[in-house]
Tab-separated table of C-alpha atoms in Angstrom:
chain	number	residue	atom	x	y	z
A	253	MET	CA	127.087	95.298	99.829
A	254	PRO	CA	129.673	97.868	98.874
A	255	ARG	CA	131.591	96.912	95.771
A	256	ALA	CA	134.961	97.971	94.445
A	257	GLY	CA	134.710	101.180	92.502
A	258	CYS	CA	131.231	101.898	93.871
A	259	PRO	CA	131.768	103.796	97.144
A	260	SER	CA	128.453	104.416	98.861
A	261	PRO	CA	127.593	104.745	102.535
A	262	GLY	CA	123.983	103.744	101.976
A	263	SER	CA	121.472	102.648	99.367
A	264	ALA	CA	117.751	102.949	98.770
A	265	PRO	CA	115.359	101.773	96.057
A	266	THR	CA	113.789	104.301	93.714
A	267	SER	CA	110.926	101.946	92.824
A	268	PRO	CA	108.305	100.563	92.857
A	269	GLY	CA	106.277	102.890	95.092
A	270	PRO	CA	106.531	106.518	96.264
A	271	ALA	CA	107.659	105.455	99.750
A	272	SER	CA	110.907	103.973	98.438
A	273	GLY	CA	111.551	107.027	96.270
A	274	THR	CA	110.891	109.292	99.255
A	275	LEU	CA	113.554	107.525	101.309
A	276	ALA	CA	116.053	107.804	98.455
A	277	LEU	CA	115.412	111.543	98.155
A	278	LEU	CA	115.586	112.165	101.903
A	279	ALA	CA	118.688	110.039	102.485
A	280	ALA	CA	120.563	111.737	99.656
A	281	GLY	CA	119.733	115.165	101.055
A	282	LEU	CA	121.089	114.695	104.577
A	283	PRO	CA	123.741	117.158	105.818
A	284	GLY	CA	127.419	116.454	105.201
A	285	ALA	CA	129.083	115.093	102.108
A	286	PRO	CA	126.645	114.430	99.246
A	287	GLY	CA	124.838	111.177	99.942
A	288	THR	CA	126.717	110.527	103.165
A	289	VAL	CA	124.427	109.395	105.980
A	290	LEU	CA	124.868	111.733	108.937
A	291	GLY	CA	127.517	110.362	111.289
A	292	HIS	CA	128.721	107.681	108.873
A	293	GLY	CA	131.718	108.051	106.619
A	294	THR	CA	133.961	111.005	105.945
A	295	GLY	CA	134.868	110.641	102.280
A	296	ALA	CA	133.978	113.717	100.272
A	297	GLY	CA	131.780	113.044	97.287
A	298	GLU	CA	130.246	109.810	98.596
A	299	ARG	CA	126.815	109.330	97.083
A	300	LEU	CA	123.701	107.405	97.905
A	301	LEU	CA	123.296	104.278	95.805
A	302	ALA	CA	119.880	104.524	94.128
A	303	VAL	CA	118.740	101.048	93.089
A	304	THR	CA	116.037	100.566	90.437
A	305	PHE	CA	114.566	97.156	89.608
A	306	ASN	CA	113.655	96.672	85.953
A	307	ASP	CA	111.584	93.549	85.348
A	308	LEU	CA	112.320	92.387	81.815
A	309	ALA	CA	109.998	89.383	82.099
A	310	VAL	CA	106.832	91.446	82.467
A	311	PRO	CA	106.171	94.622	80.434
A	312	GLY	CA	104.421	97.659	81.825
A	313	ARG	CA	107.093	99.198	84.067
A	314	GLU	CA	108.649	101.497	81.473
A	315	SER	CA	107.204	104.707	82.924
A	316	GLU	CA	108.122	103.606	86.459
A	317	VAL	CA	111.754	102.996	85.463
A	318	GLU	CA	111.825	106.332	83.636
A	319	ARG	CA	110.618	108.159	86.766
A	320	ALA	CA	113.204	106.329	88.863
A	321	GLY	CA	115.938	107.444	86.470
A	322	ALA	CA	114.756	111.036	86.772
A	323	LEU	CA	114.861	110.812	90.576
A	324	ALA	CA	118.394	109.400	90.504
A	325	ALA	CA	119.764	111.984	88.049
A	326	ASN	CA	121.411	114.009	90.782
A	327	PRO	CA	125.039	114.485	91.910
A	328	ARG	CA	124.087	113.153	95.339
A	329	ARG	CA	122.893	109.837	93.959
A	330	HIS	CA	124.562	107.045	91.992
A	331	HIS	CA	122.043	105.126	89.880
A	332	VAL	CA	122.136	101.356	89.499
A	333	VAL	CA	119.551	99.437	87.448
A	334	VAL	CA	118.983	95.803	88.431
A	335	THR	CA	117.391	93.769	85.661
A	336	GLY	CA	115.338	90.683	86.327
A	337	ASP	CA	114.187	87.862	84.081
A	338	GLU	CA	112.071	84.760	84.668
A	339	LEU	CA	114.568	83.495	87.254
A	340	VAL	CA	113.424	86.163	89.707
A	341	LEU	CA	109.688	86.020	89.064
A	342	PRO	CA	107.438	85.342	92.053
A	343	TYR	CA	107.256	81.611	92.892
A	344	ALA	CA	110.520	81.034	90.985
A	345	GLU	CA	112.483	79.978	94.061
A	346	LEU	CA	110.419	78.255	96.738
A	347	ASP	CA	113.270	76.109	98.046
A	348	GLY	CA	115.393	78.985	99.292
A	349	PRO	CA	116.914	79.527	102.747
A	350	LEU	CA	115.081	78.029	105.706
A	351	THR	CA	113.223	80.640	107.763
A	352	ASP	CA	111.851	80.504	111.289
A	353	GLU	CA	108.294	80.437	109.985
A	354	PRO	CA	106.464	80.710	106.639
A	355	GLY	CA	105.327	84.020	105.240
A	356	PRO	CA	104.244	85.777	102.043
A	357	SER	CA	107.810	87.002	101.483
A	358	LEU	CA	108.929	83.483	100.585
A	359	ILE	CA	107.125	83.848	97.249
A	360	THR	CA	109.190	86.881	96.228
A	361	ALA	CA	112.442	86.124	98.087
A	362	ALA	CA	114.504	85.743	94.889
A	363	ARG	CA	113.125	89.036	93.616
A	364	HIS	CA	114.083	90.873	96.800
A	365	ARG	CA	117.491	89.231	96.916
A	366	ALA	CA	118.279	90.488	93.401
A	367	ARG	CA	117.481	94.031	94.535
A	368	LEU	CA	119.355	93.819	97.818
A	369	ALA	CA	122.455	92.268	96.247
A	370	SER	CA	123.089	95.526	94.403
A	371	GLY	CA	122.620	97.652	97.510
A	372	SER	CA	125.254	98.824	99.942
A	373	ALA	CA	125.984	97.808	103.531
A	374	ASP	CA	123.040	99.918	104.795
A	375	HIS	CA	119.981	99.560	102.598
A	376	PHE	CA	116.841	101.608	103.240
A	377	THR	CA	113.495	100.323	102.021
A	378	GLY	CA	109.925	101.598	102.036
A	379	TYR	CA	108.643	98.277	103.385
A	380	GLY	CA	105.473	98.785	105.447
A	381	ALA	CA	104.624	102.278	104.199
A	382	ARG	CA	101.330	101.163	102.677
A	383	GLN	CA	100.164	99.574	105.930
A	384	VAL	CA	101.308	102.544	108.032
A	385	LEU	CA	99.944	105.361	105.845
A	386	ASP	CA	97.025	103.940	103.893
A	387	ALA	CA	93.547	103.483	105.242
A	388	HIS	CA	92.069	100.017	105.589
A	389	PRO	CA	88.643	99.862	103.870
A	390	ALA	CA	87.080	99.103	107.255
A	391	ARG	CA	87.924	102.670	108.296
A	392	LEU	CA	84.882	103.734	106.277
A	393	ALA	CA	82.803	102.223	109.078
A	394	ASP	CA	84.740	104.284	111.619
A	395	LEU	CA	83.832	107.452	109.722
A	396	LEU	CA	80.165	106.494	109.836
A	397	MET	CA	80.459	105.912	113.574
A	398	ASP	CA	81.866	109.451	113.867
A	399	ARG	CA	79.028	110.833	111.691
A	400	LYS	CA	81.464	111.949	108.985
A	401	ARG	CA	79.542	110.661	105.992
A	402	ARG	CA	80.764	113.391	103.650
A	403	HIS	CA	84.309	112.016	103.833
A	404	LEU	CA	83.093	108.798	102.172
A	405	VAL	CA	82.184	110.592	98.936
A	406	ARG	CA	85.612	110.653	97.245
A	407	PRO	CA	86.777	107.099	98.083
A	408	VAL	CA	83.408	105.618	97.115
A	409	ALA	CA	83.382	107.647	93.897
A	410	ALA	CA	86.870	106.347	93.064
A	411	LEU	CA	85.667	102.758	93.515
A	412	ALA	CA	82.606	103.442	91.378
A	413	LYS	CA	84.795	104.886	88.628
A	414	ALA	CA	87.097	101.859	88.724
A	415	ASP	CA	84.170	99.421	88.583
A	416	GLY	CA	81.965	101.366	86.194
A	417	SER	CA	78.760	100.465	88.028
A	418	VAL	CA	76.269	102.946	89.458
A	419	MET	CA	75.405	100.447	92.215
A	420	VAL	CA	78.845	100.623	93.836
A	421	PRO	CA	78.129	103.570	96.195
A	422	ALA	CA	75.044	101.877	97.634
A	423	ARG	CA	76.861	98.546	98.087
A	424	VAL	CA	79.899	100.079	99.768
A	425	TYR	CA	77.876	102.403	101.981
A	426	GLY	CA	75.591	99.530	103.008
A	427	ALA	CA	78.532	97.270	103.895
A	428	ALA	CA	80.191	100.054	105.900
A	429	ARG	CA	76.975	100.784	107.774
A	430	ARG	CA	76.478	97.091	108.616
A	431	LEU	CA	80.028	96.867	109.959
A	432	ALA	CA	79.566	100.036	112.020
A	433	ARG	CA	76.493	98.469	113.653
A	434	THR	CA	78.020	95.010	114.157
A	435	PRO	CA	79.626	94.284	117.560
A	436	TYR	CA	82.922	92.442	117.695
A	437	GLY	CA	81.368	89.244	119.052
A	438	ALA	CA	78.729	89.161	116.315
A	439	GLY	CA	81.455	89.636	113.693
A	440	LEU	CA	83.330	86.585	114.986
A	441	GLU	CA	80.109	84.561	114.971
A	442	VAL	CA	79.610	85.421	111.296
A	443	LEU	CA	83.168	84.254	110.549
A	444	ALA	CA	82.618	81.060	112.550
A	445	ASP	CA	79.475	80.329	110.540
A	446	ARG	CA	81.345	80.859	107.255
A	447	LEU	CA	84.070	78.449	108.294
A	448	MET	CA	81.623	75.833	109.565
A	449	ASN	CA	79.700	75.908	106.286
A	450	GLN	CA	82.854	76.340	104.168
A	451	ARG	CA	81.627	79.530	102.505
A	452	PHE	CA	84.785	81.135	101.144
A	453	GLU	CA	83.428	82.873	98.061
A	454	GLU	CA	84.252	86.577	97.803
A	455	PRO	CA	83.575	89.106	95.032
A	456	GLY	CA	86.456	90.004	92.723
A	457	GLY	CA	87.935	93.296	91.613
A	458	ALA	CA	88.793	96.400	93.604
A	459	VAL	CA	85.201	96.862	94.764
A	460	GLY	CA	84.961	93.203	95.775
A	461	ALA	CA	88.166	93.441	97.793
A	462	SER	CA	86.844	96.511	99.611
A	463	LEU	CA	83.506	94.861	100.339
A	464	ALA	CA	85.234	91.723	101.627
A	465	ALA	CA	87.414	93.860	103.911
A	466	LEU	CA	84.383	95.573	105.492
A	467	THR	CA	84.119	92.915	108.215
A	468	TRP	CA	85.620	92.315	111.643
A	469	ALA	CA	87.375	89.218	110.306
A	470	ARG	CA	87.432	87.054	107.178
A	471	PRO	CA	88.719	83.575	106.203
A	472	GLY	CA	92.401	83.453	105.311
A	473	PRO	CA	93.783	82.056	102.033
A	474	ALA	CA	94.636	78.695	103.642
A	475	ALA	CA	91.078	78.112	104.874
A	476	ARG	CA	90.145	76.396	101.608
A	477	TRP	CA	92.849	73.788	102.190
A	478	LEU	CA	91.725	72.763	105.685
A	479	THR	CA	89.604	69.720	106.354
A	480	GLY	CA	86.063	70.012	107.606
A	481	GLU	CA	87.160	68.791	111.045
A	482	ALA	CA	89.828	71.490	111.321
A	483	LEU	CA	87.408	74.174	110.183
A	484	ALA	CA	84.849	73.039	112.729
A	485	GLU	CA	87.442	73.240	115.521
A	486	VAL	CA	88.424	76.773	114.495
A	487	SER	CA	84.751	77.720	114.308
A	488	VAL	CA	84.124	76.514	117.863
A	489	ARG	CA	87.101	78.492	119.151
A	490	LEU	CA	85.883	81.625	117.402
A	491	GLN	CA	82.447	81.289	118.975
A	492	SER	CA	83.983	81.144	122.447
A	493	ALA	CA	86.513	83.955	121.813
A	494	PRO	CA	84.215	86.912	122.658
A	495	SER	CA	83.356	85.428	126.049
A	496	ARG	CA	87.061	85.168	126.877
A	497	GLN	CA	87.891	88.682	125.655
A	498	GLY	CA	84.894	90.414	127.174
A	499	SER	CA	83.396	93.114	124.963
A	500	GLY	CA	86.131	92.804	122.323
A	501	PRO	CA	89.443	94.462	121.489
A	502	GLY	CA	88.307	97.897	122.674
A	503	GLN	CA	88.799	99.384	119.208
A	504	ARG	CA	86.619	100.387	116.331
A	505	PRO	CA	86.556	97.970	113.381
A	506	GLY	CA	88.665	100.075	111.022
A	507	ASP	CA	91.363	100.785	113.568
A	508	PHE	CA	91.346	97.137	114.663
A	509	ARG	CA	91.711	95.795	111.106
A	510	ALA	CA	94.413	98.346	110.217
A	511	ARG	CA	96.497	97.462	113.289
A	512	ALA	CA	96.121	93.753	112.574
A	513	ALA	CA	97.242	94.221	108.946
A	514	LEU	CA	100.269	96.228	110.085
A	515	ALA	CA	101.191	93.589	112.672
A	516	ARG	CA	101.027	90.804	110.062
A	517	HIS	CA	103.126	92.796	107.615
A	518	ALA	CA	105.718	93.652	110.255
A	519	SER	CA	106.003	90.018	111.344
A	520	ASP	CA	106.635	89.041	107.716
A	521	LEU	CA	109.645	91.364	107.675
A	522	ARG	CA	111.611	88.845	109.740
A	523	VAL	CA	110.793	86.166	107.161
A	524	LEU	CA	111.948	88.509	104.380
A	525	GLU	CA	115.224	89.249	106.178
A	526	GLN	CA	115.981	85.544	106.539
A	527	ALA	CA	114.884	84.516	103.044
A	528	ALA	CA	116.639	87.328	101.142
A	529	GLU	CA	119.570	87.942	103.465
A	530	ILE	CA	122.722	89.462	101.992
A	531	ARG	CA	125.800	88.898	104.147
A	532	SER	CA	127.137	92.035	105.881
A	533	GLN	CA	124.119	94.086	104.806
A	534	ARG	CA	121.774	95.818	107.244
A	535	LEU	CA	118.197	96.287	106.078
A	536	HIS	CA	116.496	99.427	107.420
A	537	THR	CA	112.706	99.898	107.387
A	538	PRO	CA	112.059	103.466	108.646
A	539	PHE	CA	108.290	103.233	108.151
A	540	LEU	CA	108.106	100.453	110.750
A	541	ASP	CA	109.975	102.529	113.336
A	542	ASN	CA	107.870	103.031	116.470
A	543	GLN	CA	108.041	106.829	116.294
A	544	VAL	CA	107.027	106.856	112.622
A	545	VAL	CA	104.132	104.464	113.291
A	546	ARG	CA	102.881	106.608	116.177
A	547	ALA	CA	103.151	109.772	114.082
A	548	CYS	CA	101.216	108.175	111.229
A	549	ARG	CA	98.510	106.948	113.592
A	550	SER	CA	97.820	110.557	114.523
A	551	LEU	CA	96.738	111.299	110.948
A	552	PRO	CA	92.963	111.820	110.731
A	553	GLU	CA	90.937	109.021	109.180
A	554	ALA	CA	89.192	111.521	106.912
A	555	LEU	CA	92.580	112.166	105.274
A	556	ARG	CA	93.650	108.530	105.135
A	557	VAL	CA	90.661	107.296	103.139
A	558	GLN	CA	91.009	109.845	100.349
A	559	PRO	CA	92.340	108.560	96.992
A	560	GLY	CA	96.060	109.249	96.644
A	561	ALA	CA	96.443	110.122	100.321
A	562	ARG	CA	99.724	108.242	100.758
A	563	ALA	CA	101.428	110.036	97.869
A	564	ALA	CA	100.057	113.393	99.071
A	565	ILE	CA	101.423	112.825	102.579
A	566	LEU	CA	104.853	111.827	101.274
A	567	ARG	CA	104.902	114.794	98.891
A	568	THR	CA	104.220	117.087	101.852
A	569	VAL	CA	107.073	115.482	103.773
A	570	LEU	CA	109.443	116.044	100.852
A	571	GLU	CA	108.351	119.664	100.482
A	572	GLY	CA	109.017	120.194	104.187
A	573	ALA	CA	112.529	118.831	103.663
A	574	GLY	CA	113.124	121.153	100.742
A	575	VAL	CA	112.803	118.491	98.048
A	576	GLY	CA	110.784	119.516	95.010
A	577	ASP	CA	110.674	119.078	91.256
A	578	LEU	CA	109.317	115.544	91.370
A	579	PRO	CA	108.913	113.877	87.968
A	580	PRO	CA	105.445	113.749	86.386
A	581	GLY	CA	103.423	110.757	87.530
A	582	TRP	CA	105.312	110.368	90.780
A	583	GLY	CA	103.209	108.829	93.521
A	584	ALA	CA	100.828	106.961	91.215
A	585	PRO	CA	102.298	103.465	90.807
A	586	SER	CA	100.250	100.791	89.094
A	587	HIS	CA	99.584	97.440	90.719
A	588	ALA	CA	98.980	95.802	87.341
A	589	PRO	CA	102.666	94.898	86.640
A	590	ALA	CA	103.033	93.239	90.053
A	591	ALA	CA	99.859	91.204	89.514
A	592	ALA	CA	101.006	90.240	86.016
A	593	ALA	CA	104.406	89.170	87.396
A	594	ALA	CA	102.717	86.991	90.029
A	595	ARG	CA	100.519	85.293	87.424
A	596	LYS	CA	103.415	84.685	85.054
A	597	GLY	CA	105.635	83.440	87.867
A	598	LEU	CA	102.979	80.953	88.928
A	599	ARG	CA	102.625	79.674	85.360
A	600	VAL	CA	106.388	79.359	84.907
A	601	ALA	CA	106.820	77.599	88.263
A	602	ALA	CA	104.055	75.126	87.399
A	603	ASP	CA	105.706	74.224	84.069
A	604	PRO	CA	108.179	71.367	84.696
A	605	ASP	CA	109.998	72.181	81.441
A	606	GLY	CA	110.172	75.927	82.080
A	607	PRO	CA	113.376	77.961	82.137
A	608	VAL	CA	113.377	78.165	85.931
A	609	ARG	CA	113.793	74.406	86.197
A	610	HIS	CA	116.652	74.074	83.724
A	611	ALA	CA	118.427	77.441	83.768
A	612	PRO	CA	122.146	77.120	84.518
A	613	ALA	CA	123.581	78.849	87.555
A	614	ARG	CA	125.035	82.226	86.712
A	615	ALA	CA	127.933	83.831	88.489
A	616	GLY	CA	126.863	86.630	90.761
A	617	GLY	CA	123.182	85.698	90.639
A	618	PRO	CA	120.411	87.090	88.431
A	619	GLY	CA	120.088	90.760	87.864
A	620	ARG	CA	123.284	91.826	89.652
A	621	GLY	CA	123.580	95.529	88.971
A	622	THR	CA	126.821	97.232	88.078
A	623	CYS	CA	128.024	100.739	88.613
A	624	GLY	CA	127.688	102.950	85.598
A	625	PRO	CA	128.386	106.583	84.885
A	626	GLN	CA	126.317	109.105	86.804
A	627	GLY	CA	122.939	109.715	85.186
A	628	ALA	CA	123.249	106.679	82.892
A	629	PRO	CA	121.513	103.500	84.070
A	630	SER	CA	123.711	100.456	83.901
A	631	SER	CA	122.448	97.017	82.973
A	632	GLY	CA	123.191	93.735	84.657
A	633	PRO	CA	122.830	90.395	82.920
A	634	GLY	CA	119.219	89.440	82.437
């Protein structure tokens, strides 16, 4: 929401990923007064509010915050740093506002609310960019179906480097080839058998996640909590699904899985809007716009599966808009801090004597950012 002394027609996050930073750079470079969204506002000198979230409870984001500060050091942008402590860790606030349905966003609602509270009336976010631009691992099977084996070399080599095992290429290639040869109905039968026999084990690590994703369908996280009777009922319905749908969804496995992941993520946006709602604030998600989704779907799969493809695509977009001089390391965010925050949040939430249970209410909420001088990050209480 706009605050006294902080005039801004719009706001955008500069972290954690390159998609959010791209929106901040593009929005600040629109025609008209610096930072003024085209067609909104007439005040000369209005600037885009660049919001950076600095998690003080979990180390490891120092370089990310430094890059965000470099992006915001521009006359067209006004930088605000929102600090967060254990009160905004994942799982810290599970009894928040009631939403129409459950969703993954409920876990991080307090975290999002701390960010959004320091934004302006129109806040742009890179939500959904990963699902729209990145390639689902099952797209490797699509490449094999198109006889484009050479395009598997770089992504498989990246997985092998991350795992450190020489057996990774053979395992990934074998799983992709099996998926390419597996019809949709047979894939559902495999899932039905796993549910009936309660086989939920999956390999860990980046390679394990990719191997687990190289299927038509897989058990969800809640499957382990269901009773044997419920699992058996779901299994029976899965076995009869292909006969009702004919030959299947009419899509290749990679395209089918990618569309399903995007649909789930987009449906969770409504949960996020309800759980982290800031009164009088409009949340904009340009990457989930129909035209943007259609444009991204036209990108070739051979480009999508390459390591760093999302950052390369966004960098090209920025260059086309005349935005250059990106800080070193831009486009290569680490997922380790987010995973560490989730683990710590779960531990803190499970501790009945933890600070989340007994922390006093603070005026303005945790991590409320304040306006500081241009180019100098300001700190909220945290």
